[in-house]
């Protein structure tokens, strides 16, 4: 029995990045031998075991064979005769197909170390085309490593295009698309995810609502970048800067402007009512990908309300309170900061405006705090009862916001 550290842990160690997961491959063993050593079996489709003390994953070396369409169309083979090189050959990218033995010696049959040095994401073998999830994974890895100078190898991008043209991507189940998208939005440069998918044609298949934004013009005085698709890329990157690792903020940033693709051509480059037009496509893509409920709800609210937030200083105190009520903020106060982060990313995600202050956020946070300071107890002490309490609280909240607004005049 020989045990090797494999995959991301080896890659990240050589990049000088902290490793999170430590996966291992076991060569020359059987399931019975693993169980005899105290490992706990957890794999359903192939033999994977948990270490009795560390809880880390140890998988028997295996090969795989394409048997049908999509992610589940594979048959796996694992026994003591499968070599480490056989196991590494089934992996997606060369930088993920390296291993280390117990003494820390590198095993690198497919040139992963070289591709790390030259900053290239390159497929291991032609079998890459057999798993459509790899299109999304390569795009996600680019979102992680683009800040380090990584690019996708031309031949790998060509294979990704082939997979799209052959319809393999059509067979991706919503859960896998969402899982990879969610991870990509939590990476440092989510725009690279969009760019990679667009370059191979997958964005049009998986996210037609986002693909439709490219080429749609905006008013240059507000959007120096002009192109709505480019603006979306800048917004998701700004969201990743303002809220690192937060895929909820990233998702809301990604879909906040979908209504601009529906603006009648004769109205361009203006986008009157795009926030209302955007609700239907935001809802559609959330339902199609089966995104979590809060992602779906907050993204719809961000779509509807982001222009109101931008105009915060122009709003009447009663309208500011209505904004909070539409958010259901008094029951879910975290939504205020979340909406403001998305709106700040929208405002600063524009060409040359990345360092622009966004005072609306501070003002609305103060306004919400002022509204939250109004309590029912003093009103009850005045003899107010029943439904009149809610009406009185609303009046007092509007008055508190108006008092604050006067200090910002």
XYZ file of N, CA and C in Angstrom, residues 264-395:
396
model
N -36.170 48.301 -25.098
C -36.442 48.433 -26.533
C -35.335 49.206 -27.234
N -34.980 48.769 -28.432
C -33.844 49.346 -29.139
C -33.994 50.843 -29.343
N -35.228 51.312 -29.545
C -35.420 52.736 -29.801
C -35.168 53.592 -28.564
N -35.103 52.969 -27.376
C -34.850 53.716 -26.144
C -33.366 53.788 -25.787
N -32.550 52.951 -26.419
C -31.128 52.914 -26.098
C -30.459 54.240 -26.455
N -29.428 54.649 -25.693
C -28.758 53.918 -24.592
C -29.391 54.141 -23.218
N -30.573 54.786 -23.161
C -31.267 54.943 -21.893
C -31.930 53.617 -21.520
N -32.122 53.427 -20.216
C -32.716 52.173 -19.743
C -33.790 52.475 -18.706
N -34.809 53.198 -19.136
C -35.901 53.552 -18.246
C -36.628 52.274 -17.800
N -36.842 52.169 -16.489
C -37.569 51.039 -15.895
C -36.842 49.698 -16.032
N -35.533 49.735 -16.254
C -34.844 48.451 -16.393
C -34.894 47.648 -15.102
N -35.023 48.330 -13.966
C -35.077 47.598 -12.701
C -36.363 46.777 -12.609
N -37.441 47.274 -13.192
C -38.689 46.500 -13.203
C -38.646 45.400 -14.265
N -38.095 45.738 -15.434
C -37.988 44.731 -16.496
C -37.095 43.560 -16.070
N -36.158 43.833 -15.169
C -35.199 42.804 -14.788
C -35.730 41.743 -13.861
N -36.872 42.014 -13.210
C -37.377 41.081 -12.203
C -37.665 39.711 -12.806
N -38.313 39.681 -13.955
C -38.684 38.396 -14.556
C -37.461 37.545 -14.904
N -36.432 38.087 -15.597
C -35.256 37.247 -15.865
C -34.482 36.870 -14.613
N -34.437 37.745 -13.619
C -33.771 37.385 -12.358
C -34.477 36.196 -11.727
N -35.792 36.254 -11.734
C -36.582 35.156 -11.160
C -36.401 33.878 -11.972
N -36.353 34.028 -13.298
C -36.240 32.859 -14.176
C -34.913 32.127 -13.982
N -33.816 32.871 -13.936
C -32.515 32.211 -13.803
C -32.368 31.597 -12.418
N -32.922 32.234 -11.397
C -32.863 31.679 -10.040
C -33.641 30.373 -9.965
N -34.805 30.329 -10.605
C -35.607 29.099 -10.601
C -34.931 28.004 -11.410
N -34.363 28.372 -12.544
C -33.732 27.372 -13.415
C -32.545 26.704 -12.735
N -31.745 27.494 -12.018
C -30.558 26.945 -11.359
C -30.844 26.465 -9.941
N -32.086 26.675 -9.482
C -32.480 26.242 -8.139
C -31.568 26.842 -7.069
N -31.369 28.142 -7.177
C -30.500 28.821 -6.216
C -31.198 28.851 -4.859
N -30.455 29.014 -3.773
C -31.079 29.062 -2.441
C -32.102 30.187 -2.347
N -33.058 30.012 -1.455
C -34.170 30.964 -1.345
C -33.705 32.389 -1.075
N -32.750 32.560 -0.178
C -32.321 33.925 0.147
C -31.582 34.564 -1.021
N -30.821 33.779 -1.776
C -30.181 34.314 -2.985
C -31.243 34.798 -3.978
N -32.293 33.980 -4.149
C -33.349 34.349 -5.087
C -34.083 35.600 -4.617
N -34.426 35.646 -3.334
C -35.195 36.773 -2.805
C -34.391 38.064 -2.821
N -33.145 38.003 -2.331
C -32.353 39.229 -2.246
C -31.962 39.735 -3.627
N -31.669 38.845 -4.563
C -31.303 39.294 -5.908
C -32.463 40.010 -6.587
N -33.678 39.547 -6.360
C -34.845 40.223 -6.913
C -35.007 41.607 -6.284
N -34.807 41.701 -4.973
C -34.904 42.987 -4.293
C -33.829 43.958 -4.774
N -32.610 43.462 -4.959
C -31.522 44.321 -5.446
C -31.826 44.844 -6.848
N -32.400 43.975 -7.672
C -32.793 44.381 -9.016
C -33.830 45.499 -8.952
N -34.834 45.326 -8.098
C -35.921 46.305 -7.994
C -35.478 47.631 -7.381
N -34.583 47.575 -6.399
C -34.361 48.716 -5.517
C -33.055 49.462 -5.743
N -32.145 48.969 -6.605
C -30.818 49.581 -6.630
C -30.834 51.038 -7.083
N -31.741 51.414 -7.957
C -31.790 52.819 -8.373
C -32.288 53.714 -7.247
N -33.211 53.207 -6.426
C -33.658 53.975 -5.264
C -32.496 54.256 -4.317
N -31.658 53.260 -4.113
C -30.510 53.439 -3.223
C -29.557 54.488 -3.794
N -29.309 54.430 -5.089
C -28.436 55.435 -5.696
C -28.981 56.843 -5.493
N -30.307 56.988 -5.432
C -30.950 58.291 -5.287
C -31.300 58.585 -3.828
N -30.627 57.963 -2.890
C -31.012 58.023 -1.475
C -31.190 59.447 -0.962
N -30.311 60.359 -1.334
C -30.372 61.725 -0.799
C -31.545 62.510 -1.374
N -32.118 62.023 -2.472
C -33.276 62.692 -3.079
C -34.591 62.173 -2.516
N -34.572 61.059 -1.827
C -35.807 60.420 -1.390
C -36.424 61.126 -0.190
N -37.743 61.163 -0.166
C -38.456 61.656 1.002
C -38.282 60.657 2.143
N -38.356 61.127 3.397
C -38.207 60.212 4.536
C -39.174 59.028 4.479
N -40.392 59.273 4.026
C -41.350 58.180 3.917
C -40.943 57.145 2.887
N -40.315 57.593 1.815
C -39.854 56.659 0.782
C -38.670 55.840 1.282
N -37.815 56.473 2.087
C -36.695 55.731 2.690
C -37.240 54.616 3.586
N -38.265 54.936 4.364
C -38.852 53.909 5.224
C -39.480 52.799 4.381
N -40.146 53.167 3.292
C -40.722 52.159 2.402
C -39.643 51.243 1.833
N -38.464 51.805 1.551
C -37.339 51.005 1.065
C -36.984 49.923 2.076
N -36.896 50.305 3.336
C -36.581 49.330 4.385
C -37.697 48.293 4.521
N -38.934 48.739 4.393
C -40.061 47.820 4.519
C -40.091 46.825 3.367
N -39.776 47.278 2.160
C -39.727 46.357 1.020
C -38.649 45.301 1.207
N -37.580 45.674 1.886
C -36.515 44.715 2.197
C -36.907 43.749 3.317
N -38.008 44.048 4.025
C -38.356 43.317 5.245
C -37.214 43.439 6.252
N -36.630 44.649 6.270
C -35.385 44.858 7.012
C -35.568 44.827 8.519
N -36.755 45.153 9.014
C -36.925 45.153 10.464
C -36.972 43.730 11.016
N -37.273 42.756 10.152
C -37.167 41.344 10.545
C -35.845 40.740 10.104
N -35.283 41.266 9.001
C -34.038 40.740 8.450
C -33.058 41.888 8.253
N -32.525 42.429 9.360
C -31.684 43.637 9.273
C -30.420 43.466 8.443
N -29.914 42.249 8.310
C -28.691 42.049 7.529
C -28.885 42.460 6.074
N -30.119 42.443 5.607
C -30.381 42.780 4.214
C -30.002 44.219 3.865
N -30.029 45.106 4.839
C -29.677 46.499 4.553
C -28.233 46.587 4.090
N -27.322 46.043 4.880
C -25.907 46.067 4.483
C -25.687 45.306 3.183
N -26.401 44.210 3.002
C -26.226 43.421 1.778
C -26.648 44.207 0.548
N -27.799 44.854 0.608
C -28.246 45.688 -0.510
C -27.260 46.817 -0.772
N -26.779 47.445 0.288
C -25.858 48.577 0.124
C -24.530 48.133 -0.487
N -24.067 46.954 -0.141
C -22.842 46.438 -0.749
C -23.022 46.221 -2.247
N -24.157 45.650 -2.626
C -24.429 45.418 -4.043
C -24.515 46.745 -4.791
N -25.180 47.722 -4.194
C -25.332 49.023 -4.847
C -23.995 49.764 -4.942
N -23.172 49.643 -3.918
C -21.848 50.260 -3.998
C -21.016 49.595 -5.093
N -21.114 48.264 -5.195
C -20.396 47.564 -6.264
C -20.889 48.027 -7.634
N -22.187 48.249 -7.754
C -22.757 48.738 -9.009
C -22.217 50.125 -9.345
N -22.175 50.986 -8.365
C -21.728 52.362 -8.604
C -20.237 52.445 -8.906
N -19.448 51.621 -8.222
C -17.997 51.669 -8.405
C -17.503 50.716 -9.489
N -18.373 49.835 -9.954
C -18.004 48.902 -11.018
C -18.180 49.532 -12.383
N -17.496 50.635 -12.596
C -17.587 51.388 -13.843
C -16.198 51.908 -14.194
N -15.959 52.083 -15.465
C -14.624 52.446 -15.938
C -14.164 53.752 -15.317
N -13.052 53.685 -14.596
C -12.471 54.878 -13.993
C -13.118 55.313 -12.699
N -14.115 54.585 -12.208
C -14.848 55.005 -11.010
C -14.657 54.048 -9.839
N -13.637 53.212 -9.908
C -13.431 52.202 -8.878
C -13.177 52.746 -7.490
N -12.655 53.966 -7.389
C -12.363 54.558 -6.082
C -13.379 55.619 -5.675
N -14.501 55.687 -6.390
C -15.519 56.697 -6.112
C -16.173 56.448 -4.754
N -16.307 57.486 -3.907
C -17.018 57.299 -2.633
C -18.488 56.975 -2.880
N -19.101 56.320 -1.916
C -20.522 55.995 -2.033
C -21.215 56.404 -0.725
N -21.440 57.714 -0.542
C -22.005 58.202 0.726
C -23.434 57.736 0.973
N -24.136 57.312 -0.073
C -25.503 56.811 0.117
C -25.542 55.678 1.136
N -24.501 54.853 1.142
C -24.482 53.709 2.058
C -24.464 54.165 3.505
N -23.596 55.115 3.816
C -23.528 55.618 5.184
C -24.819 56.271 5.631
N -25.404 57.054 4.727
C -26.660 57.736 5.052
C -27.780 56.738 5.330
N -27.926 55.736 4.479
C -29.012 54.771 4.668
C -28.779 53.885 5.887
N -27.540 53.603 6.218
C -27.267 52.855 7.454
C -27.699 53.679 8.671
N -27.387 54.981 8.647
C -27.805 55.858 9.745
C -29.327 55.951 9.802
N -29.952 56.035 8.637
C -31.408 56.145 8.592
C -32.057 54.886 9.154
N -31.502 53.745 8.839
C -32.055 52.498 9.352
C -31.870 52.408 10.860
N -30.715 52.838 11.335
C -30.477 52.822 12.782
C -31.465 53.747 13.495
N -31.738 54.907 12.893
C -32.685 55.849 13.485
C -34.082 55.252 13.529
N -34.463 54.564 12.457
C -35.782 53.934 12.421
C -35.881 52.800 13.432
N -34.801 52.031 13.562
C -34.803 50.907 14.509
C -34.850 51.374 15.956
N -34.420 52.621 16.206
C -34.417 53.137 17.577
C -35.815 53.437 18.087
N -36.786 53.495 17.192
C -38.164 53.734 17.602
C -38.753 52.440 18.146
N -39.211 52.487 19.403
C -39.747 51.294 20.056
C -41.222 51.486 20.380
N -41.889 50.374 20.537
C -43.330 50.415 20.800
C -43.655 50.799 22.240
N -42.780 50.464 23.187
C -43.114 50.646 24.607
C -43.523 52.080 24.959
N -42.778 53.109 24.529
C -43.208 54.476 24.868
C -44.583 54.827 24.312
N -44.927 54.264 23.159
C -46.224 54.540 22.558
C -47.342 53.875 23.355
N -47.066 52.647 23.802
C -48.041 51.947 24.631
C -48.258 52.712 25.936
N -47.160 53.265 26.463
C -47.262 54.041 27.703
C -48.115 55.284 27.527
N -48.220 55.762 26.294
C -49.058 56.932 26.004
C -50.522 56.542 25.844
N -50.801 55.241 25.924
C -52.179 54.789 25.815
C -52.574 54.352 24.423
N -51.623 54.268 23.500
C -51.920 53.836 22.138
C -52.030 52.310 22.132
N -53.054 51.793 21.465
C -53.295 50.340 21.481
C -53.620 49.832 20.079
N -53.603 48.500 19.954
C -54.046 47.836 18.730
C -53.263 48.238 17.497
N -54.001 48.334 16.391
C -53.356 48.660 15.118
C -52.788 50.069 15.103
N -53.245 50.894 16.001
C -52.743 52.269 16.060
C -51.263 52.315 16.443
N -50.793 51.265 17.126
C -49.372 51.233 17.511
C -48.496 51.185 16.267
N -48.842 50.326 15.309
C -48.052 50.214 14.076
C -48.062 51.528 13.310
N -49.228 52.176 13.258
C -49.321 53.461 12.552
C -48.481 54.527 13.244
N -48.528 54.538 14.575
C -47.743 55.515 15.325
C -46.245 55.264 15.160
N -45.838 54.006 15.172
C -44.415 53.681 14.979
C -43.945 54.134 13.604
N -44.799 53.957 12.604
C -44.420 54.390 11.259
C -44.224 55.895 11.222
N -45.143 56.645 11.858
C -44.993 58.104 11.891
C -43.703 58.504 12.588
